[in-house]
Amino acid sequence: MVSVRKYMPSYLLMLPFLILYLLFTFYPIVRGLIISLQKFYVLGTKRFVGLANYNYLLHDSTFLSSIWHTVIFVVFSVPLLVIIPFCLALIVNAPIKGRKIYQAIFFLPMILGVSVVSSVWSAMLGNYGGLVDAVLNAIGIHQEINWTAQSTQLAWISVLAVTVWWTAGFNMVLYLAALQDIPKELYEAASLDGASGWAKTCFITLPSVKRVTILIVFLQFIASFNVFGQIFLLTGGGPAGATTTIVSYIYEKSFSEFLFGPGAAASYILFFILLIVSLIQLRLMSKTE
Amino acid sequence: MQVREAMPTSPAPVSVRADSALRMGRLTRVLLYLVAIVLSILWVVPSLWILLVSFKPQGSNVLNVASWFQAPYSVGNYVYAFTHAPILLWLLNSFLVALIVTVLVLLLSVLCAFPISQNRFPGRGLVVFLLALGLMVPGEALLIPFYLLFRSLHMLDGYGALILPSIAVPFGVLLVKQFFDGLSREYFEAAKMDGCGVLRMIFMIAVPLARPALAALAIFTFLGSWNNFLWPYISITSPNVMTVPVGIPFFNSSYHTDYTLPATADVIVSIPVFIVYVLFQRHIIRGFAFSGLK
């Protein structure tokens, strides 16, 4: 107990944070697990039902397809949001005039909220003739396309395009920081040996950004798995539920149907998927150390 | 600590140039300019278009590129938006919530991170474990417990619901701890010798030294709060307590036939973040790179 008294100031300093943390993070984590094992009745009573909610989800085709849709989004968005930001970072890191301006432009959408982004793109893709249709008309493609509702493919393309436009700047900045950490001497030595620009990119730049690429893939994976706002506001999960993702499902179950049990169980499944991804990433990161 | 392994290497100043090392052929250079300019146009057109549309009278043709640069322009949409929706109130709500959240996150993180970084007290491992656990849980997974908690506290649809879930975030503590770990212990030992109390040590020595990390955390927290959508959307139903991200879809849903008013609302709510962005662009971009671990 002597040491506890000795470190009293330490505990007191941490106390405000820890109280709030226990109340607003730790308690909800535990409570969420309990809710996922309960059935809620309309009158506010609840009953312990074991794994019934999880069982319900495994037999709910809407839930299974929401996982599938999320996987589709992850599979397409992660590569796009690694490759495009890397190219953007290469561009703004190159010795060209106006690089600061390009950098600012690519990053700008990142500061806009999801509501503004969705509102802007509703107008761009508008289902009664948006700017994208107008541009297509101008180059001779005369078609009224209902981007967000006409077909599953077009709805996904719209969501992907919006997500890339909105968030590519973030990954670009991470790449940029890594690119600027590469010692200039490496490039100078390669130049003396007569290496071309492309050779330098392939043999110096690419290997040097391996670590940050793992980090970006991981962050993007988590962000893509949690995708919700832009889908909710742009396609509303449509057409016919074809763009409903896991978080959309949690939202619908919990706050439209007020089925908290299955909603909480779905949240926990999401949590476990992300936990596994995090563990894989930690393993990969420590290997490249 | 796992968190340290996940951090990106700290970014060099963004202004470092490497031209001599990256000298390239004429063709590559031309190609590079071409790609840079085309992509920049693609990236900037949506925002620029919305800005122009917001100054067009309701009902005008906004799809013809030529029409963008022709009169009539008007500020009528702005007058209409301000008089027909509590947009100023939403801005104020968003600003106050973001400000309070940011100040509290900074304060709580600094106070909590200092002992974790500097002292080896019993239970330290448990605290770090709890923080790492919290880091792995996506906020989306906590919506239902939050909803039930705030409902039983009778705090749904109020500022408490907007502020409280965002202030005890493990990310802030771990980021600040990371930075405190890098500070030389001699500062603090010398201060202790001089009889300096722990609070003075934190606020007179550690905080000024940790300014870059704190600035990054502040920017990150402020923008995160400003743009937070899902939880406010669920918890807030009165237009008077709405923040900007919730108010905008609410406002837009009544104007399905015209782009001009939604565009105006978009511009109004983006102006404050845009100004902050222009003023602190370097810090913001560096801050984002610095806090690559969300």
Coordinates of C-alpha atoms in Angstrom, one line a residue:
Chain A
M1 CA 0.0 0.0 0.0
V2 CA 3.0 2.2 0.5
S3 CA 3.5 2.5 -3.3
V4 CA -0.2 3.2 -3.9
R5 CA 0.1 6.2 -1.5
K6 CA 3.4 7.2 -3.1
Y7 CA 1.7 7.3 -6.5
M8 CA -1.5 9.0 -5.3
P9 CA -0.9 12.1 -7.5
S10 CA -0.6 9.8 -10.5
Y11 CA -4.0 8.2 -9.8
L12 CA -5.6 11.6 -9.1
L13 CA -4.4 12.9 -12.4
M14 CA -5.8 10.0 -14.3
L15 CA -9.1 9.9 -12.4
P16 CA -11.2 12.4 -14.4
F17 CA -10.3 10.6 -17.7
L18 CA -10.7 7.2 -16.3
I19 CA -14.1 7.9 -14.8
L20 CA -15.4 9.2 -18.1
Y21 CA -13.7 6.4 -20.0
L22 CA -15.3 3.7 -17.8
L23 CA -18.7 5.4 -18.1
F24 CA -18.7 6.2 -21.8
T25 CA -16.5 3.6 -23.4
F26 CA -15.9 0.6 -21.2
Y27 CA -19.4 0.4 -19.8
P28 CA -21.0 0.6 -23.3
I29 CA -18.6 -2.1 -24.5
V30 CA -19.8 -4.5 -21.7
R31 CA -23.4 -3.3 -22.0
G32 CA -23.4 -3.9 -25.7
L33 CA -22.3 -7.5 -25.1
I34 CA -25.1 -8.0 -22.6
I35 CA -27.7 -6.5 -24.9
S36 CA -26.6 -8.8 -27.7
L37 CA -27.6 -11.7 -25.4
Q38 CA -31.0 -10.2 -24.6
K39 CA -34.4 -9.9 -26.2
F40 CA -36.2 -6.6 -25.7
Y41 CA -39.9 -6.4 -25.4
V42 CA -42.0 -3.5 -26.4
L43 CA -42.9 -2.6 -22.9
G44 CA -39.3 -2.2 -22.0
T45 CA -38.8 -5.6 -20.3
K46 CA -35.9 -7.8 -21.4
R47 CA -35.0 -11.4 -21.1
F48 CA -31.7 -13.3 -21.4
V49 CA -31.8 -15.4 -24.6
G50 CA -28.2 -16.7 -24.9
L51 CA -27.0 -16.7 -28.5
A52 CA -30.4 -16.5 -30.1
N53 CA -29.7 -13.1 -31.6
Y54 CA -26.5 -14.3 -33.2
N55 CA -28.4 -17.3 -34.5
Y56 CA -31.1 -15.0 -35.8
L57 CA -28.5 -13.0 -37.7
L58 CA -26.9 -16.1 -39.3
H59 CA -30.3 -17.0 -40.7
D60 CA -31.2 -13.4 -41.7
S61 CA -30.6 -13.1 -45.5
T62 CA -30.5 -9.3 -45.1
F63 CA -27.7 -9.5 -42.6
L64 CA -25.7 -12.0 -44.7
S65 CA -26.1 -9.8 -47.8
S66 CA -25.1 -6.7 -45.8
I67 CA -21.8 -8.5 -44.9
W68 CA -21.4 -9.5 -48.6
H69 CA -22.0 -5.8 -49.7
T70 CA -19.5 -4.6 -47.1
V71 CA -16.9 -7.1 -48.4
I72 CA -17.6 -5.9 -52.0
F73 CA -17.0 -2.3 -50.9
V74 CA -13.8 -3.2 -49.0
V75 CA -12.5 -5.2 -52.0
F76 CA -12.9 -2.3 -54.4
S77 CA -12.3 0.7 -52.1
V78 CA -9.1 -0.5 -50.4
P79 CA -7.0 -0.9 -53.6
L80 CA -8.4 2.3 -55.1
L81 CA -7.7 4.2 -51.9
V82 CA -4.1 2.9 -51.8
I83 CA -3.1 3.3 -55.4
I84 CA -4.8 6.6 -56.2
P85 CA -3.5 8.4 -53.0
F86 CA 0.0 7.0 -53.7
C87 CA -0.1 8.5 -57.3
L88 CA -1.4 11.8 -55.9
A89 CA 1.5 11.8 -53.3
L90 CA 4.0 11.1 -56.1
I91 CA 2.6 14.0 -58.1
V92 CA 2.6 16.6 -55.2
N93 CA 6.1 15.3 -54.1
A94 CA 7.6 15.8 -57.6
P95 CA 9.5 19.0 -58.3
I96 CA 6.8 20.7 -60.3
K97 CA 5.3 24.2 -60.0
G98 CA 2.2 24.6 -58.0
R99 CA 2.6 21.4 -56.0
K100 CA 1.4 23.1 -52.9
I101 CA -1.8 24.1 -54.7
Y102 CA -2.4 20.6 -56.0
Q103 CA -1.8 19.2 -52.6
A104 CA -4.3 21.6 -51.1
I105 CA -6.9 20.8 -53.8
F106 CA -6.6 17.0 -53.3
F107 CA -6.9 17.3 -49.5
L108 CA -9.7 19.8 -49.5
P109 CA -12.7 17.4 -49.6
M110 CA -11.3 15.7 -46.5
I111 CA -12.3 18.7 -44.4
L112 CA -16.0 18.5 -45.6
G113 CA -18.4 16.5 -43.5
V114 CA -20.2 13.5 -44.9
S115 CA -23.5 15.5 -45.2
V116 CA -21.9 18.1 -47.3
V117 CA -20.1 15.6 -49.4
S118 CA -23.3 13.6 -50.0
S119 CA -25.3 16.7 -50.8
V120 CA -22.6 17.9 -53.3
W121 CA -22.6 14.6 -55.0
S122 CA -26.4 14.2 -55.0
A123 CA -26.3 17.3 -57.2
M124 CA -23.3 16.1 -59.3
L125 CA -25.0 12.7 -60.0
G126 CA -28.6 14.1 -59.6
N127 CA -31.4 11.8 -60.7
Y128 CA -33.1 14.5 -62.7
G129 CA -29.9 15.5 -64.5
G130 CA -26.8 16.4 -62.6
L131 CA -23.5 17.9 -63.7
V132 CA -22.1 14.5 -64.6
D133 CA -24.9 13.8 -66.9
A134 CA -24.6 17.3 -68.4
V135 CA -20.9 16.7 -69.1
L136 CA -21.7 13.3 -70.7
N137 CA -24.3 15.0 -72.8
A138 CA -21.8 17.6 -73.9
I139 CA -19.4 15.0 -75.2
G140 CA -22.2 13.2 -77.1
I141 CA -23.5 10.6 -74.7
H142 CA -27.1 11.5 -74.6
Q143 CA -28.6 9.5 -71.7
E144 CA -30.3 10.3 -68.5
I145 CA -28.6 8.1 -66.0
N146 CA -30.0 7.7 -62.5
W147 CA -26.6 7.0 -61.0
T148 CA -27.6 6.2 -57.4
A149 CA -30.7 4.2 -58.1
Q150 CA -30.7 2.8 -61.6
S151 CA -28.6 -0.4 -61.1
T152 CA -26.5 -2.0 -58.4
Q153 CA -23.3 -1.5 -60.4
L154 CA -23.9 2.2 -61.0
A155 CA -24.9 2.7 -57.3
W156 CA -21.6 1.1 -56.2
I157 CA -19.6 3.1 -58.8
S158 CA -21.2 6.3 -57.4
V159 CA -20.4 5.4 -53.8
L160 CA -16.8 4.4 -54.7
A161 CA -16.2 7.6 -56.7
V162 CA -17.6 9.8 -53.9
T163 CA -15.5 7.9 -51.3
V164 CA -12.3 8.2 -53.3
W165 CA -12.9 11.9 -54.0
W166 CA -13.7 12.6 -50.3
T167 CA -10.9 10.6 -48.6
A168 CA -8.0 10.1 -51.0
G169 CA -6.4 13.2 -49.6
F170 CA -6.0 11.6 -46.2
N171 CA -4.0 8.6 -47.4
M172 CA -2.1 10.9 -49.8
V173 CA -0.8 12.9 -46.8
L174 CA 0.3 9.7 -45.1
Y175 CA 2.2 8.7 -48.2
L176 CA 3.6 12.2 -48.6
A177 CA 5.1 12.1 -45.1
A178 CA 6.7 8.7 -45.9
L179 CA 8.0 9.9 -49.3
Q180 CA 9.7 12.9 -47.6
D181 CA 11.3 10.6 -45.1
I182 CA 13.3 8.8 -47.8
P183 CA 16.9 10.0 -47.6
K184 CA 17.7 12.2 -50.6
E185 CA 21.2 10.5 -50.8
L186 CA 19.6 7.3 -52.0
Y187 CA 18.2 9.1 -55.1
E188 CA 21.5 11.0 -55.6
A189 CA 23.5 7.8 -55.5
A190 CA 21.2 6.2 -57.9
S191 CA 21.4 9.2 -60.3
L192 CA 25.2 8.9 -60.2
D193 CA 24.9 5.3 -61.2
G194 CA 22.8 6.5 -64.2
A195 CA 19.4 5.2 -63.0
S196 CA 16.4 6.6 -64.8
G197 CA 13.4 8.3 -63.0
W198 CA 11.3 5.2 -63.4
A199 CA 14.0 2.9 -62.1
K200 CA 14.4 5.1 -59.0
T201 CA 10.6 5.0 -58.4
C202 CA 10.5 1.2 -58.7
F203 CA 13.7 0.4 -56.7
I204 CA 13.9 3.2 -54.2
T205 CA 10.4 4.7 -53.7
L206 CA 8.3 1.6 -53.7
P207 CA 10.3 -0.4 -51.2
S208 CA 10.6 2.6 -48.9
V209 CA 6.8 3.0 -48.6
K210 CA 6.1 -0.6 -47.7
R211 CA 5.6 0.1 -44.0
V212 CA 3.3 3.0 -44.5
T213 CA 1.4 1.0 -47.1
I214 CA 0.6 -1.7 -44.6
L215 CA -0.6 1.1 -42.2
I216 CA -2.8 2.7 -44.9
V217 CA -4.2 -0.7 -46.0
F218 CA -5.1 -1.4 -42.4
L219 CA -6.7 2.0 -41.7
Q220 CA -8.5 1.9 -45.0
F221 CA -9.8 -1.6 -44.3
I222 CA -11.3 -0.4 -41.0
A223 CA -12.7 2.8 -42.5
S224 CA -14.2 0.8 -45.4
F225 CA -15.7 -1.8 -43.1
N226 CA -17.4 0.9 -41.2
V227 CA -18.8 2.7 -44.3
F228 CA -22.2 4.2 -43.7
G229 CA -22.8 7.9 -44.0
Q230 CA -22.2 8.5 -47.7
I231 CA -24.2 5.3 -48.6
F232 CA -27.1 6.2 -46.3
L233 CA -27.3 9.8 -47.7
L234 CA -26.6 9.0 -51.4
T235 CA -28.3 5.7 -52.2
G236 CA -30.2 5.1 -48.9
G237 CA -29.0 1.5 -49.1
G238 CA -30.7 1.0 -52.5
P239 CA -31.5 0.1 -55.1
A240 CA -33.6 -2.5 -53.4
G241 CA -31.2 -2.9 -50.5
A242 CA -28.2 -3.6 -52.8
T243 CA -25.9 -1.2 -51.0
T244 CA -26.9 -2.0 -47.5
T245 CA -23.7 -2.5 -45.5
I246 CA -23.1 -3.9 -41.9
V247 CA -23.4 -0.5 -40.3
S248 CA -26.5 0.4 -42.3
Y249 CA -27.9 -2.9 -41.1
I250 CA -27.1 -2.1 -37.5
Y251 CA -28.7 1.3 -37.9
E252 CA -31.8 -0.1 -39.6
K253 CA -32.3 -2.9 -37.1
S254 CA -31.7 -0.7 -34.0
F255 CA -33.1 2.6 -34.9
S256 CA -35.8 1.9 -37.4
E257 CA -37.1 -1.4 -36.2
F258 CA -35.9 -0.9 -32.6
L259 CA -34.7 -4.5 -32.4
F260 CA -31.8 -3.8 -30.1
G261 CA -30.8 -7.4 -29.5
P262 CA -30.0 -8.3 -33.1
G263 CA -28.5 -4.8 -33.6
A264 CA -26.1 -5.2 -30.7
A265 CA -25.2 -8.7 -31.9
A266 CA -24.4 -7.4 -35.4
S267 CA -22.3 -4.6 -33.7
Y268 CA -20.3 -7.3 -31.9
I269 CA -19.8 -9.3 -35.1
L270 CA -18.4 -6.1 -36.7
F271 CA -16.2 -5.6 -33.7
F272 CA -14.8 -9.1 -33.9
I273 CA -14.1 -8.8 -37.6
L274 CA -12.2 -5.6 -37.0
L275 CA -10.4 -7.1 -34.0
I276 CA -9.1 -9.9 -36.2
V277 CA -8.0 -7.4 -38.8
S278 CA -6.2 -5.4 -36.2
L279 CA -4.3 -8.4 -34.9
I280 CA -3.2 -9.4 -38.4
Q281 CA -2.0 -5.8 -39.0
L282 CA 0.0 -5.7 -35.7
R283 CA 1.6 -9.0 -36.7
L284 CA 2.5 -7.6 -40.2
M285 CA 3.8 -4.3 -38.8
S286 CA 6.1 -6.0 -36.3
K287 CA 7.4 -8.3 -39.1
T288 CA 8.5 -5.3 -41.2
E289 CA 10.0 -3.6 -38.2
Chain B
M1 CA 3.3 -1.0 -26.8
Q2 CA 1.4 -2.0 -29.9
V3 CA 0.3 1.6 -30.6
R4 CA 3.8 2.7 -31.1
E5 CA 4.3 0.2 -33.8
A6 CA 1.2 1.4 -35.6
M7 CA 2.3 5.0 -35.7
P8 CA 3.7 6.3 -39.0
T9 CA 7.2 7.6 -38.9
S10 CA 6.9 11.3 -37.9
P11 CA 6.6 13.3 -41.0
A12 CA 9.3 15.6 -42.2
P13 CA 8.4 19.2 -42.7
V14 CA 6.1 19.2 -45.7
S15 CA 8.2 21.9 -47.4
V16 CA 11.4 19.8 -47.9
R17 CA 12.2 19.7 -51.6
A18 CA 14.0 17.0 -53.4
D19 CA 14.3 18.4 -56.8
S20 CA 18.0 17.8 -57.5
A21 CA 17.5 14.1 -56.5
L22 CA 14.3 13.7 -58.5
R23 CA 15.4 15.4 -61.8
M24 CA 13.5 13.9 -64.7
G25 CA 13.2 13.9 -68.4
R26 CA 11.2 16.5 -70.4
L27 CA 8.5 14.0 -71.4
T28 CA 7.9 12.8 -67.9
R29 CA 7.7 16.4 -66.7
V30 CA 5.1 17.4 -69.3
L31 CA 3.2 14.2 -68.5
L32 CA 3.3 15.0 -64.8
Y33 CA 2.0 18.5 -65.3
L34 CA -0.8 17.2 -67.5
V35 CA -1.9 14.6 -65.0
A36 CA -1.6 17.0 -62.1
I37 CA -3.7 19.6 -63.8
V38 CA -6.4 17.2 -65.1
L39 CA -6.7 15.6 -61.6
S40 CA -6.8 18.9 -59.9
I41 CA -9.7 20.1 -62.1
L42 CA -11.5 16.8 -61.5
W43 CA -11.0 17.3 -57.7
V44 CA -12.0 20.9 -57.5
V45 CA -14.9 21.0 -59.9
P46 CA -17.6 19.6 -57.6
S47 CA -16.8 22.1 -54.8
L48 CA -16.4 25.0 -57.2
W49 CA -19.6 24.2 -59.0
I50 CA -21.6 24.1 -55.8
L51 CA -20.1 27.5 -54.9
L52 CA -21.3 29.0 -58.2
V53 CA -24.7 27.3 -58.0
S54 CA -25.3 28.8 -54.6
F55 CA -25.1 32.3 -56.2
K56 CA -27.6 31.4 -58.9
P57 CA -31.3 32.4 -58.6
Q58 CA -33.6 29.5 -57.8
G59 CA -34.7 27.7 -60.9
S60 CA -31.9 28.8 -63.2
N61 CA -30.1 26.4 -65.4
V62 CA -26.9 25.4 -63.5
L63 CA -25.8 22.6 -65.7
N64 CA -24.5 24.6 -68.7
V65 CA -20.9 25.5 -68.1
A66 CA -21.3 28.7 -70.0
S67 CA -24.1 29.8 -67.7
W68 CA -21.8 29.5 -64.6
F69 CA -19.9 32.6 -65.8
Q70 CA -22.9 34.7 -66.8
A71 CA -25.1 36.9 -64.7
P72 CA -27.5 36.8 -63.0
Y73 CA -25.9 36.1 -59.7
S74 CA -27.7 36.8 -56.5
V75 CA -27.3 36.3 -52.7
G76 CA -31.0 35.6 -52.5
N77 CA -30.4 31.9 -51.6
Y78 CA -28.3 33.0 -48.7
V79 CA -31.0 35.3 -47.4
Y80 CA -33.6 32.6 -47.9
A81 CA -31.5 29.9 -46.1
F82 CA -30.7 32.1 -43.1
T83 CA -34.4 33.2 -42.7
H84 CA -36.0 29.8 -43.3
A85 CA -33.8 27.5 -41.3
P86 CA -31.9 27.8 -38.1
I87 CA -28.6 27.5 -39.9
L88 CA -26.8 30.0 -37.7
L89 CA -28.0 28.1 -34.7
W90 CA -26.7 24.8 -36.2
L91 CA -23.3 26.5 -36.8
L92 CA -23.2 27.8 -33.3
N93 CA -24.1 24.3 -31.9
S94 CA -21.5 22.6 -34.0
F95 CA -18.9 25.2 -33.0
L96 CA -19.7 25.1 -29.3
V97 CA -19.8 21.3 -29.2
A98 CA -16.5 21.0 -31.2
L99 CA -14.8 23.6 -29.0
I100 CA -15.9 22.1 -25.7
V101 CA -15.0 18.6 -26.9
T102 CA -11.6 19.7 -28.1
V103 CA -10.7 21.6 -24.9
L104 CA -11.8 18.7 -22.7
V105 CA -10.1 16.1 -24.8
L106 CA -6.8 18.0 -24.6
L107 CA -7.1 18.6 -20.9
L108 CA -8.1 15.0 -20.0
S109 CA -5.6 13.5 -22.3
V110 CA -2.7 15.6 -21.0
L111 CA -3.6 14.9 -17.3
C112 CA -4.0 11.1 -17.9
A113 CA -1.0 10.7 -20.3
F114 CA 1.5 12.4 -18.0
P115 CA 1.6 9.8 -15.2
I116 CA 1.3 6.9 -17.6
S117 CA 4.3 8.2 -19.5
Q118 CA 6.5 9.3 -16.5
N119 CA 5.6 6.9 -13.6
R120 CA 5.6 3.2 -13.1
F121 CA 2.7 3.0 -10.7
P122 CA 0.9 -0.2 -9.8
G123 CA -1.9 -0.9 -12.2
R124 CA -0.3 1.0 -15.1
G125 CA -0.4 -2.1 -17.3
L126 CA -4.1 -2.5 -16.7
V127 CA -4.8 1.2 -17.7
V128 CA -2.8 0.8 -20.9
F129 CA -4.6 -2.4 -21.7
L130 CA -8.0 -0.7 -21.2
L131 CA -7.0 2.1 -23.4
A132 CA -5.8 -0.2 -26.2
L133 CA -9.0 -2.2 -25.9
G134 CA -11.0 1.0 -26.4
L135 CA -8.9 1.9 -29.4
M136 CA -10.0 -1.2 -31.2
V137 CA -13.8 -0.8 -30.7
P138 CA -15.4 1.1 -33.6
G139 CA -17.8 3.8 -32.4
E140 CA -20.4 2.3 -34.6
A141 CA -20.5 -0.8 -32.4
L142 CA -21.4 1.3 -29.4
L143 CA -24.5 3.1 -30.8
I144 CA -27.1 1.0 -29.0
P145 CA -25.5 1.1 -25.5
F146 CA -25.0 4.8 -26.0
Y147 CA -28.6 5.2 -27.0
L148 CA -29.9 3.2 -24.0
L149 CA -27.5 4.9 -21.6
F150 CA -28.4 8.4 -22.6
R151 CA -32.1 7.5 -22.7
S152 CA -32.0 6.3 -19.1
L153 CA -30.1 9.5 -18.1
H154 CA -32.8 11.5 -19.9
M155 CA -30.0 13.2 -21.9
L156 CA -31.0 12.2 -25.4
D157 CA -31.6 15.2 -27.7
G158 CA -29.3 17.5 -25.7
Y159 CA -25.8 18.9 -25.6
G160 CA -24.7 16.2 -23.1
A161 CA -25.4 13.5 -25.7
L162 CA -23.3 15.4 -28.3
I163 CA -20.4 16.1 -26.0
L164 CA -20.0 13.3 -23.4
P165 CA -19.3 10.3 -25.7
S166 CA -16.5 12.1 -27.5
I167 CA -14.4 13.3 -24.6
A168 CA -12.9 10.2 -23.1
V169 CA -11.2 8.8 -26.2
P170 CA -8.2 6.6 -25.7
F171 CA -6.6 7.9 -29.0
G172 CA -5.9 11.3 -27.4
V173 CA -4.2 9.8 -24.3
L174 CA -2.1 7.4 -26.3
L175 CA -1.0 10.1 -28.8
V176 CA 0.0 12.5 -26.0
K177 CA 1.7 9.7 -24.0
Q178 CA 3.7 8.8 -27.1
F179 CA 4.9 12.4 -27.3
F180 CA 5.7 12.7 -23.5
D181 CA 7.7 9.4 -23.8
G182 CA 10.0 11.2 -26.2
L183 CA 10.7 14.1 -23.8
S184 CA 13.9 14.0 -21.8
R185 CA 13.4 13.0 -18.2
E186 CA 16.0 15.5 -17.1
Y187 CA 13.6 18.4 -17.5
F188 CA 11.2 16.8 -15.0
E189 CA 13.9 15.7 -12.5
A190 CA 15.4 19.1 -12.4
A191 CA 11.9 20.6 -11.9
K192 CA 11.3 18.2 -9.1
M193 CA 14.6 19.2 -7.4
D194 CA 13.4 22.8 -7.5
G195 CA 10.2 21.7 -5.6
C196 CA 8.0 22.1 -8.6
G197 CA 4.5 20.5 -8.2
V198 CA 3.3 18.0 -10.6
L199 CA 0.5 20.2 -12.0
R200 CA 3.1 23.0 -12.7
M201 CA 5.4 20.4 -14.2
I202 CA 2.7 19.4 -16.6
F203 CA 1.5 22.8 -17.6
M204 CA 4.7 24.8 -17.5
I205 CA 7.1 22.2 -18.9
A206 CA 5.4 19.2 -20.6
V207 CA 2.5 21.0 -22.4
P208 CA 4.7 23.7 -24.0
L209 CA 7.1 21.0 -25.2
A210 CA 4.3 18.9 -26.6
R211 CA 2.7 21.7 -28.6
P212 CA 3.0 19.9 -32.0
A213 CA 1.3 16.8 -30.8
L214 CA -1.4 18.8 -29.0
A215 CA -2.0 21.0 -32.0
A216 CA -2.4 17.8 -34.1
L217 CA -4.8 16.3 -31.6
A218 CA -6.8 19.6 -31.3
I219 CA -7.2 19.9 -35.1
F220 CA -8.1 16.2 -35.4
T221 CA -10.6 16.3 -32.6
F222 CA -12.2 19.6 -33.7
L223 CA -12.7 18.4 -37.3
G224 CA -13.9 15.0 -36.1
S225 CA -16.5 16.6 -33.9
W226 CA -17.5 19.1 -36.5
N227 CA -18.1 16.4 -39.0
N228 CA -19.5 13.7 -36.7
F229 CA -22.7 12.4 -38.3
L230 CA -24.2 9.1 -37.2
W231 CA -24.5 9.5 -33.4
P232 CA -25.8 13.1 -33.5
Y233 CA -28.2 11.9 -36.2
I234 CA -29.5 9.2 -33.9
S235 CA -29.6 11.1 -30.7
I236 CA -30.8 14.6 -31.8
T237 CA -34.3 15.2 -33.0
S238 CA -35.0 18.8 -32.2
P239 CA -33.9 21.2 -34.9
N240 CA -32.7 23.6 -32.1
V241 CA -30.1 21.2 -30.8
M242 CA -29.0 19.9 -34.3
T243 CA -25.4 20.3 -35.4
V244 CA -24.5 21.1 -39.0
P245 CA -24.1 17.6 -40.3
V246 CA -27.6 16.6 -39.0
G247 CA -29.2 19.9 -40.0
I248 CA -28.1 19.8 -43.6
P249 CA -29.9 16.6 -44.7
F250 CA -32.8 17.8 -42.6
F251 CA -32.8 21.1 -44.6
N252 CA -32.1 19.5 -47.9
S253 CA -34.9 17.0 -47.6
S254 CA -37.4 19.8 -48.1
Y255 CA -35.8 21.0 -51.4
H256 CA -35.9 18.1 -53.8
T257 CA -36.5 20.1 -57.0
D258 CA -33.7 22.5 -57.0
Y259 CA -29.9 22.5 -56.5
T260 CA -29.5 26.1 -55.4
L261 CA -30.7 26.0 -51.8
P262 CA -28.9 22.7 -50.8
A263 CA -25.8 24.2 -52.5
T264 CA -26.2 27.3 -50.4
A265 CA -26.5 25.4 -47.2
D266 CA -23.4 23.3 -48.2
V267 CA -21.4 26.5 -48.7
I268 CA -22.6 28.2 -45.5
V269 CA -21.6 25.3 -43.3
S270 CA -18.3 24.7 -45.1
I271 CA -17.1 28.3 -44.8
P272 CA -15.9 28.0 -41.2
V273 CA -13.9 24.8 -41.8
F274 CA -12.6 26.2 -45.1
I275 CA -11.3 29.4 -43.4
V276 CA -9.6 27.2 -40.7
Y277 CA -8.2 25.0 -43.5
V278 CA -6.7 28.0 -45.4
L279 CA -5.3 29.5 -42.2
F280 CA -3.8 26.4 -40.8
Q281 CA -3.4 24.2 -43.9
R282 CA 0.2 23.2 -43.1
H283 CA -0.6 22.3 -39.5
I284 CA -3.8 20.5 -40.5
I285 CA -2.1 18.3 -43.2
R286 CA 0.8 17.6 -40.9
G287 CA -1.6 16.9 -38.0
F288 CA -3.5 14.4 -40.1
A289 CA -0.2 12.7 -41.2
F290 CA 0.9 12.8 -37.5
S291 CA -2.2 11.2 -36.2
G292 CA -2.4 8.6 -38.9
L293 CA -3.6 6.2 -36.3
K294 CA -7.3 7.1 -36.0

